[in-house]
């Protein structure tokens, strides 16, 4: 699944969602055992979060991905502080 397809899928759930990739894929340190860290920033309920994660994982198939769905507040408080490399998709 391309970044564009992933973005379209997330936006079907939440028009205001922002998507990012981070981790070893961006830093160039990915190995065959590395996963793809996908961050979806959207203020959603726990039920919406679970549906969004399940839908993304289903569409990605067996890709080794870790899907993070967080609020804008969590994004600013934790992810921007502790992630060295992050790229919006």
PDB file of N, CA and C in Angstrom:
ATOM      1  N   UNK A   1       0.847  -1.169   0.000  1.00  0.00           N
ATOM      2  CA  UNK A   1       0.000   0.000   0.000  1.00  0.00           C
ATOM      3  C   UNK A   1       0.896   1.235   0.000  1.00  0.00           C
ATOM      4  N   UNK A   2       0.641   2.130  -0.917  1.00  0.00           N
ATOM      5  CA  UNK A   2       1.452   3.345  -1.022  1.00  0.00           C
ATOM      6  C   UNK A   2       1.054   4.346   0.065  1.00  0.00           C
ATOM      7  N   UNK A   3       1.919   5.311   0.364  1.00  0.00           N
ATOM      8  CA  UNK A   3       1.558   6.346   1.325  1.00  0.00           C
ATOM      9  C   UNK A   3       0.289   7.099   0.924  1.00  0.00           C
ATOM     10  N   UNK A   4       0.109   7.320  -0.370  1.00  0.00           N
ATOM     11  CA  UNK A   4      -1.079   8.032  -0.842  1.00  0.00           C
ATOM     12  C   UNK A   4      -2.344   7.218  -0.571  1.00  0.00           C
ATOM     13  N   UNK A   5      -2.275   5.907  -0.818  1.00  0.00           N
ATOM     14  CA  UNK A   5      -3.426   5.038  -0.561  1.00  0.00           C
ATOM     15  C   UNK A   5      -3.743   4.984   0.931  1.00  0.00           C
ATOM     16  N   UNK A   6      -2.721   4.952   1.743  1.00  0.00           N
ATOM     17  CA  UNK A   6      -2.905   4.946   3.186  1.00  0.00           C
ATOM     18  C   UNK A   6      -3.568   6.235   3.650  1.00  0.00           C
ATOM     19  N   UNK A   7      -3.130   7.343   3.097  1.00  0.00           N
ATOM     20  CA  UNK A   7      -3.708   8.638   3.437  1.00  0.00           C
ATOM     21  C   UNK A   7      -5.180   8.705   3.063  1.00  0.00           C
ATOM     22  N   UNK A   8      -5.524   8.251   1.870  1.00  0.00           N
ATOM     23  CA  UNK A   8      -6.923   8.244   1.422  1.00  0.00           C
ATOM     24  C   UNK A   8      -7.770   7.390   2.354  1.00  0.00           C
ATOM     25  N   UNK A   9      -7.254   6.240   2.738  1.00  0.00           N
ATOM     26  CA  UNK A   9      -7.984   5.343   3.624  1.00  0.00           C
ATOM     27  C   UNK A   9      -8.257   5.998   4.976  1.00  0.00           C
ATOM     28  N   UNK A  10      -7.249   6.617   5.558  1.00  0.00           N
ATOM     29  CA  UNK A  10      -7.428   7.275   6.853  1.00  0.00           C
ATOM     30  C   UNK A  10      -8.394   8.444   6.749  1.00  0.00           C
ATOM     31  N   UNK A  11      -8.316   9.182   5.654  1.00  0.00           N
ATOM     32  CA  UNK A  11      -9.194  10.337   5.483  1.00  0.00           C
ATOM     33  C   UNK A  11     -10.648   9.932   5.284  1.00  0.00           C
ATOM     34  N   UNK A  12     -10.896   8.707   4.863  1.00  0.00           N
ATOM     35  CA  UNK A  12     -12.275   8.213   4.788  1.00  0.00           C
ATOM     36  C   UNK A  12     -12.890   8.125   6.179  1.00  0.00           C
ATOM     37  N   UNK A  13     -12.053   7.830   7.159  1.00  0.00           N
ATOM     38  CA  UNK A  13     -12.531   7.740   8.539  1.00  0.00           C
ATOM     39  C   UNK A  13     -12.649   9.121   9.171  1.00  0.00           C
ATOM     40  N   UNK A  14     -11.627   9.939   8.953  1.00  0.00           N
ATOM     41  CA  UNK A  14     -11.579  11.282   9.546  1.00  0.00           C
ATOM     42  C   UNK A  14     -10.985  12.245   8.537  1.00  0.00           C
ATOM     43  N   UNK A  15     -11.782  13.201   8.110  1.00  0.00           N
ATOM     44  CA  UNK A  15     -11.309  14.168   7.110  1.00  0.00           C
ATOM     45  C   UNK A  15     -10.172  15.035   7.649  1.00  0.00           C
ATOM     46  N   UNK A  16     -10.076  15.149   8.969  1.00  0.00           N
ATOM     47  CA  UNK A  16      -9.057  16.015   9.561  1.00  0.00           C
ATOM     48  C   UNK A  16      -7.818  15.246  10.030  1.00  0.00           C
ATOM     49  N   UNK A  17      -7.694  13.997   9.644  1.00  0.00           N
ATOM     50  CA  UNK A  17      -6.550  13.182  10.077  1.00  0.00           C
ATOM     51  C   UNK A  17      -5.261  13.630   9.385  1.00  0.00           C
ATOM     52  N   UNK A  18      -4.173  13.564  10.130  1.00  0.00           N
ATOM     53  CA  UNK A  18      -2.832  13.791   9.582  1.00  0.00           C
ATOM     54  C   UNK A  18      -2.065  12.482   9.717  1.00  0.00           C
ATOM     55  N   UNK A  19      -1.317  12.127   8.698  1.00  0.00           N
ATOM     56  CA  UNK A  19      -0.564  10.871   8.702  1.00  0.00           C
ATOM     57  C   UNK A  19       0.927  11.136   8.627  1.00  0.00           C
ATOM     58  N   UNK A  20       1.673  10.317   9.372  1.00  0.00           N
ATOM     59  CA  UNK A  20       3.123  10.439   9.416  1.00  0.00           C
ATOM     60  C   UNK A  20       3.754   9.052   9.387  1.00  0.00           C
ATOM     61  N   UNK A  21       4.994   9.004   8.947  1.00  0.00           N
ATOM     62  CA  UNK A  21       5.822   7.812   9.038  1.00  0.00           C
ATOM     63  C   UNK A  21       7.030   8.201   9.876  1.00  0.00           C
ATOM     64  N   UNK A  22       7.480   7.269  10.724  1.00  0.00           N
ATOM     65  CA  UNK A  22       8.674   7.543  11.525  1.00  0.00           C
ATOM     66  C   UNK A  22       9.402   6.233  11.795  1.00  0.00           C
ATOM     67  N   UNK A  23      10.529   6.334  12.443  1.00  0.00           N
ATOM     68  CA  UNK A  23      11.275   5.140  12.828  1.00  0.00           C
ATOM     69  C   UNK A  23      12.384   4.780  11.858  1.00  0.00           C
ATOM     70  N   UNK A  24      12.752   3.507  11.897  1.00  0.00           N
ATOM     71  CA  UNK A  24      13.923   3.036  11.150  1.00  0.00           C
ATOM     72  C   UNK A  24      13.773   3.177   9.640  1.00  0.00           C
ATOM     73  N   UNK A  25      12.551   3.193   9.156  1.00  0.00           N
ATOM     74  CA  UNK A  25      12.335   3.363   7.710  1.00  0.00           C
ATOM     75  C   UNK A  25      12.877   4.717   7.250  1.00  0.00           C
ATOM     76  N   UNK A  26      12.663   5.750   8.052  1.00  0.00           N
ATOM     77  CA  UNK A  26      13.151   7.086   7.681  1.00  0.00           C
ATOM     78  C   UNK A  26      14.634   7.272   7.977  1.00  0.00           C
ATOM     79  N   UNK A  27      15.095   6.667   9.042  1.00  0.00           N
ATOM     80  CA  UNK A  27      16.492   6.881   9.431  1.00  0.00           C
ATOM     81  C   UNK A  27      17.474   6.065   8.597  1.00  0.00           C
ATOM     82  N   UNK A  28      16.935   5.170   7.758  1.00  0.00           N
ATOM     83  CA  UNK A  28      17.802   4.346   6.931  1.00  0.00           C
ATOM     84  C   UNK A  28      18.382   3.153   7.666  1.00  0.00           C
ATOM     85  N   UNK A  29      17.842   2.859   8.843  1.00  0.00           N
ATOM     86  CA  UNK A  29      18.346   1.747   9.648  1.00  0.00           C
ATOM     87  C   UNK A  29      17.419   0.537   9.626  1.00  0.00           C
ATOM     88  N   UNK A  30      16.472   0.525   8.710  1.00  0.00           N
ATOM     89  CA  UNK A  30      15.518  -0.584   8.630  1.00  0.00           C
ATOM     90  C   UNK A  30      16.218  -1.862   8.185  1.00  0.00           C
ATOM     91  N   UNK A  31      15.794  -2.957   8.767  1.00  0.00           N
ATOM     92  CA  UNK A  31      16.291  -4.276   8.378  1.00  0.00           C
ATOM     93  C   UNK A  31      15.106  -5.112   7.905  1.00  0.00           C
ATOM     94  N   UNK A  32      15.371  -6.330   7.534  1.00  0.00           N
ATOM     95  CA  UNK A  32      14.297  -7.225   7.094  1.00  0.00           C
ATOM     96  C   UNK A  32      13.295  -7.487   8.214  1.00  0.00           C
ATOM     97  N   UNK A  33      13.705  -7.300   9.454  1.00  0.00           N
ATOM     98  CA  UNK A  33      12.822  -7.535  10.597  1.00  0.00           C
ATOM     99  C   UNK A  33      12.131  -6.268  11.089  1.00  0.00           C
ATOM    100  N   UNK A  34      12.426  -5.137  10.481  1.00  0.00           N
ATOM    101  CA  UNK A  34      11.842  -3.865  10.916  1.00  0.00           C
ATOM    102  C   UNK A  34      10.386  -3.753  10.501  1.00  0.00           C
ATOM    103  N   UNK A  35       9.628  -3.042  11.338  1.00  0.00           N
ATOM    104  CA  UNK A  35       8.254  -2.739  10.951  1.00  0.00           C
ATOM    105  C   UNK A  35       8.201  -1.313  10.414  1.00  0.00           C
ATOM    106  N   UNK A  36       7.061  -0.944   9.883  1.00  0.00           N
ATOM    107  CA  UNK A  36       6.835   0.409   9.383  1.00  0.00           C
ATOM    108  C   UNK A  36       5.958   1.107  10.407  1.00  0.00           C
ATOM    109  N   UNK A  37       6.473   2.178  11.000  1.00  0.00           N
ATOM    110  CA  UNK A  37       5.710   2.922  11.996  1.00  0.00           C
ATOM    111  C   UNK A  37       4.873   3.985  11.306  1.00  0.00           C
ATOM    112  N   UNK A  38       3.557   3.829  11.403  1.00  0.00           N
ATOM    113  CA  UNK A  38       2.606   4.768  10.813  1.00  0.00           C
ATOM    114  C   UNK A  38       1.873   5.452  11.955  1.00  0.00           C
ATOM    115  N   UNK A  39       1.853   6.771  11.932  1.00  0.00           N
ATOM    116  CA  UNK A  39       1.191   7.558  12.965  1.00  0.00           C
ATOM    117  C   UNK A  39       0.022   8.305  12.342  1.00  0.00           C
ATOM    118  N   UNK A  40      -1.163   8.098  12.898  1.00  0.00           N
ATOM    119  CA  UNK A  40      -2.359   8.800  12.448  1.00  0.00           C
ATOM    120  C   UNK A  40      -2.787   9.715  13.583  1.00  0.00           C
ATOM    121  N   UNK A  41      -2.814  11.006  13.304  1.00  0.00           N
ATOM    122  CA  UNK A  41      -3.191  11.992  14.310  1.00  0.00           C
ATOM    123  C   UNK A  41      -4.610  12.447  14.022  1.00  0.00           C
ATOM    124  N   UNK A  42      -5.512  12.112  14.942  1.00  0.00           N
ATOM    125  CA  UNK A  42      -6.921  12.476  14.799  1.00  0.00           C
ATOM    126  C   UNK A  42      -7.581  12.351  16.162  1.00  0.00           C
ATOM    127  N   UNK A  43      -8.414  13.290  16.486  1.00  0.00           N
ATOM    128  CA  UNK A  43      -9.150  13.223  17.743  1.00  0.00           C
ATOM    129  C   UNK A  43     -10.358  12.322  17.539  1.00  0.00           C
ATOM    130  N   UNK A  44     -10.230  11.062  17.963  1.00  0.00           N
ATOM    131  CA  UNK A  44     -11.267  10.053  17.762  1.00  0.00           C
ATOM    132  C   UNK A  44     -11.548   9.326  19.069  1.00  0.00           C
ATOM    133  N   UNK A  45     -12.708   8.690  19.124  1.00  0.00           N
ATOM    134  CA  UNK A  45     -13.047   7.872  20.283  1.00  0.00           C
ATOM    135  C   UNK A  45     -12.239   6.578  20.236  1.00  0.00           C
ATOM    136  N   UNK A  46     -12.250   5.846  21.321  1.00  0.00           N
ATOM    137  CA  UNK A  46     -11.539   4.565  21.345  1.00  0.00           C
ATOM    138  C   UNK A  46     -12.107   3.599  20.314  1.00  0.00           C
ATOM    139  N   UNK A  47     -13.430   3.602  20.128  1.00  0.00           N
ATOM    140  CA  UNK A  47     -14.050   2.734  19.119  1.00  0.00           C
ATOM    141  C   UNK A  47     -13.604   3.120  17.710  1.00  0.00           C
ATOM    142  N   UNK A  48     -13.583   4.428  17.424  1.00  0.00           N
ATOM    143  CA  UNK A  48     -13.133   4.892  16.107  1.00  0.00           C
ATOM    144  C   UNK A  48     -11.659   4.545  15.889  1.00  0.00           C
ATOM    145  N   UNK A  49     -10.872   4.673  16.943  1.00  0.00           N
ATOM    146  CA  UNK A  49      -9.446   4.345  16.863  1.00  0.00           C
ATOM    147  C   UNK A  49      -9.265   2.869  16.497  1.00  0.00           C
ATOM    148  N   UNK A  50     -10.017   2.002  17.153  1.00  0.00           N
ATOM    149  CA  UNK A  50      -9.912   0.562  16.877  1.00  0.00           C
ATOM    150  C   UNK A  50     -10.346   0.239  15.451  1.00  0.00           C
ATOM    151  N   UNK A  51     -11.439   0.861  14.993  1.00  0.00           N
ATOM    152  CA  UNK A  51     -11.911   0.620  13.623  1.00  0.00           C
ATOM    153  C   UNK A  51     -10.899   1.110  12.600  1.00  0.00           C
ATOM    154  N   UNK A  52     -10.344   2.275  12.833  1.00  0.00           N
ATOM    155  CA  UNK A  52      -9.357   2.847  11.916  1.00  0.00           C
ATOM    156  C   UNK A  52      -8.116   1.959  11.833  1.00  0.00           C
ATOM    157  N   UNK A  53      -7.596   1.537  12.981  1.00  0.00           N
ATOM    158  CA  UNK A  53      -6.422   0.664  12.986  1.00  0.00           C
ATOM    159  C   UNK A  53      -6.712  -0.654  12.270  1.00  0.00           C
ATOM    160  N   UNK A  54      -7.876  -1.238  12.547  1.00  0.00           N
ATOM    161  CA  UNK A  54      -8.235  -2.515  11.917  1.00  0.00           C
ATOM    162  C   UNK A  54      -8.369  -2.366  10.408  1.00  0.00           C
ATOM    163  N   UNK A  55      -8.979  -1.273   9.965  1.00  0.00           N
ATOM    164  CA  UNK A  55      -9.164  -1.048   8.529  1.00  0.00           C
ATOM    165  C   UNK A  55      -7.819  -0.872   7.830  1.00  0.00           C
ATOM    166  N   UNK A  56      -6.938  -0.098   8.428  1.00  0.00           N
ATOM    167  CA  UNK A  56      -5.611   0.118   7.843  1.00  0.00           C
ATOM    168  C   UNK A  56      -4.837  -1.197   7.787  1.00  0.00           C
ATOM    169  N   UNK A  57      -4.849  -1.961   8.866  1.00  0.00           N
ATOM    170  CA  UNK A  57      -4.125  -3.234   8.888  1.00  0.00           C
ATOM    171  C   UNK A  57      -4.692  -4.215   7.862  1.00  0.00           C
ATOM    172  N   UNK A  58      -6.007  -4.244   7.726  1.00  0.00           N
ATOM    173  CA  UNK A  58      -6.641  -5.135   6.748  1.00  0.00           C
ATOM    174  C   UNK A  58      -6.201  -4.772   5.333  1.00  0.00           C
ATOM    175  N   UNK A  59      -6.186  -3.482   5.018  1.00  0.00           N
ATOM    176  CA  UNK A  59      -5.803  -3.036   3.674  1.00  0.00           C
ATOM    177  C   UNK A  59      -4.314  -3.234   3.405  1.00  0.00           C
ATOM    178  N   UNK A  60      -3.499  -3.135   4.445  1.00  0.00           N
ATOM    179  CA  UNK A  60      -2.059  -3.298   4.270  1.00  0.00           C
ATOM    180  C   UNK A  60      -1.675  -4.762   4.130  1.00  0.00           C
ATOM    181  N   UNK A  61      -2.585  -5.648   4.463  1.00  0.00           N
ATOM    182  CA  UNK A  61      -2.271  -7.069   4.359  1.00  0.00           C
ATOM    183  C   UNK A  61      -1.286  -7.492   5.422  1.00  0.00           C
ATOM    184  N   UNK A  62      -0.291  -8.235   5.012  1.00  0.00           N
ATOM    185  CA  UNK A  62       0.672  -8.759   5.971  1.00  0.00           C
ATOM    186  C   UNK A  62       1.920  -7.897   6.085  1.00  0.00           C
ATOM    187  N   UNK A  63       1.824  -6.650   5.710  1.00  0.00           N
ATOM    188  CA  UNK A  63       2.960  -5.742   5.860  1.00  0.00           C
ATOM    189  C   UNK A  63       3.318  -5.632   7.336  1.00  0.00           C
ATOM    190  N   UNK A  64       4.595  -5.618   7.638  1.00  0.00           N
ATOM    191  CA  UNK A  64       4.997  -5.464   9.040  1.00  0.00           C
ATOM    192  C   UNK A  64       4.846  -4.005   9.459  1.00  0.00           C
ATOM    193  N   UNK A  65       3.670  -3.656   9.925  1.00  0.00           N
ATOM    194  CA  UNK A  65       3.400  -2.261  10.268  1.00  0.00           C
ATOM    195  C   UNK A  65       2.929  -2.143  11.708  1.00  0.00           C
ATOM    196  N   UNK A  66       3.268  -1.037  12.315  1.00  0.00           N
ATOM    197  CA  UNK A  66       2.764  -0.684  13.637  1.00  0.00           C
ATOM    198  C   UNK A  66       1.975   0.598  13.438  1.00  0.00           C
ATOM    199  N   UNK A  67       0.670   0.537  13.688  1.00  0.00           N
ATOM    200  CA  UNK A  67      -0.205   1.683  13.482  1.00  0.00           C
ATOM    201  C   UNK A  67      -0.447   2.359  14.820  1.00  0.00           C
ATOM    202  N   UNK A  68      -0.123   3.630  14.899  1.00  0.00           N
ATOM    203  CA  UNK A  68      -0.351   4.428  16.098  1.00  0.00           C
ATOM    204  C   UNK A  68      -1.449   5.429  15.755  1.00  0.00           C
ATOM    205  N   UNK A  69      -2.516   5.471  16.538  1.00  0.00           N
ATOM    206  CA  UNK A  69      -3.566   6.467  16.352  1.00  0.00           C
ATOM    207  C   UNK A  69      -3.615   7.282  17.634  1.00  0.00           C
ATOM    208  N   UNK A  70      -3.334   8.570  17.519  1.00  0.00           N
ATOM    209  CA  UNK A  70      -3.247   9.425  18.703  1.00  0.00           C
ATOM    210  C   UNK A  70      -3.956  10.750  18.455  1.00  0.00           C
ATOM    211  N   UNK A  71      -4.301  11.406  19.552  1.00  0.00           N
ATOM    212  CA  UNK A  71      -4.925  12.726  19.469  1.00  0.00           C
ATOM    213  C   UNK A  71      -3.862  13.778  19.162  1.00  0.00           C
ATOM    214  N   UNK A  72      -4.324  14.944  18.789  1.00  0.00           N
ATOM    215  CA  UNK A  72      -3.413  16.067  18.536  1.00  0.00           C
ATOM    216  C   UNK A  72      -2.600  16.378  19.800  1.00  0.00           C
ATOM    217  N   UNK A  73      -3.259  16.313  20.944  1.00  0.00           N
ATOM    218  CA  UNK A  73      -2.588  16.593  22.216  1.00  0.00           C
ATOM    219  C   UNK A  73      -1.477  15.576  22.485  1.00  0.00           C
ATOM    220  N   UNK A  74      -1.764  14.287  22.302  1.00  0.00           N
ATOM    221  CA  UNK A  74      -0.748  13.245  22.493  1.00  0.00           C
ATOM    222  C   UNK A  74       0.404  13.415  21.511  1.00  0.00           C
ATOM    223  N   UNK A  75       0.059  13.763  20.282  1.00  0.00           N
ATOM    224  CA  UNK A  75       1.069  13.969  19.248  1.00  0.00           C
ATOM    225  C   UNK A  75       2.059  15.045  19.678  1.00  0.00           C
ATOM    226  N   UNK A  76       1.550  16.178  20.117  1.00  0.00           N
ATOM    227  CA  UNK A  76       2.421  17.289  20.511  1.00  0.00           C
ATOM    228  C   UNK A  76       3.180  16.991  21.798  1.00  0.00           C
ATOM    229  N   UNK A  77       2.513  16.321  22.739  1.00  0.00           N
ATOM    230  CA  UNK A  77       3.125  16.070  24.044  1.00  0.00           C
ATOM    231  C   UNK A  77       4.211  14.997  23.998  1.00  0.00           C
ATOM    232  N   UNK A  78       3.994  13.942  23.237  1.00  0.00           N
ATOM    233  CA  UNK A  78       4.923  12.817  23.251  1.00  0.00           C
ATOM    234  C   UNK A  78       5.671  12.603  21.948  1.00  0.00           C
ATOM    235  N   UNK A  79       4.958  12.470  20.874  1.00  0.00           N
ATOM    236  CA  UNK A  79       5.594  12.062  19.619  1.00  0.00           C
ATOM    237  C   UNK A  79       6.560  13.116  19.090  1.00  0.00           C
ATOM    238  N   UNK A  80       6.166  14.374  19.098  1.00  0.00           N
ATOM    239  CA  UNK A  80       7.071  15.413  18.597  1.00  0.00           C
ATOM    240  C   UNK A  80       8.285  15.591  19.494  1.00  0.00           C
ATOM    241  N   UNK A  81       8.151  15.250  20.759  1.00  0.00           N
ATOM    242  CA  UNK A  81       9.270  15.403  21.693  1.00  0.00           C
ATOM    243  C   UNK A  81      10.287  14.281  21.588  1.00  0.00           C
ATOM    244  N   UNK A  82       9.829  13.085  21.258  1.00  0.00           N
ATOM    245  CA  UNK A  82      10.711  11.933  21.359  1.00  0.00           C
ATOM    246  C   UNK A  82      11.079  11.269  20.037  1.00  0.00           C
ATOM    247  N   UNK A  83      10.457  11.675  18.963  1.00  0.00           N
ATOM    248  CA  UNK A  83      10.788  11.090  17.666  1.00  0.00           C
ATOM    249  C   UNK A  83      11.750  12.024  16.943  1.00  0.00           C
ATOM    250  N   UNK A  84      12.905  11.489  16.579  1.00  0.00           N
ATOM    251  CA  UNK A  84      13.922  12.310  15.922  1.00  0.00           C
ATOM    252  C   UNK A  84      13.580  12.620  14.477  1.00  0.00           C
ATOM    253  N   UNK A  85      13.075  11.630  13.761  1.00  0.00           N
ATOM    254  CA  UNK A  85      12.746  11.817  12.348  1.00  0.00           C
ATOM    255  C   UNK A  85      11.301  11.417  12.121  1.00  0.00           C
ATOM    256  N   UNK A  86      10.551  12.336  11.536  1.00  0.00           N
ATOM    257  CA  UNK A  86       9.145  12.080  11.254  1.00  0.00           C
ATOM    258  C   UNK A  86       8.805  12.788   9.947  1.00  0.00           C
ATOM    259  N   UNK A  87       7.998  12.152   9.132  1.00  0.00           N
ATOM    260  CA  UNK A  87       7.648  12.727   7.828  1.00  0.00           C
ATOM    261  C   UNK A  87       6.151  12.598   7.599  1.00  0.00           C
ATOM    262  N   UNK A  88       5.543  13.716   7.246  1.00  0.00           N
ATOM    263  CA  UNK A  88       4.104  13.698   6.950  1.00  0.00           C
ATOM    264  C   UNK A  88       3.873  13.070   5.577  1.00  0.00           C
ATOM    265  N   UNK A  89       2.833  12.242   5.495  1.00  0.00           N
ATOM    266  CA  UNK A  89       2.501  11.621   4.209  1.00  0.00           C
ATOM    267  C   UNK A  89       1.107  12.017   3.790  1.00  0.00           C
TER     268      UNK A  89
END
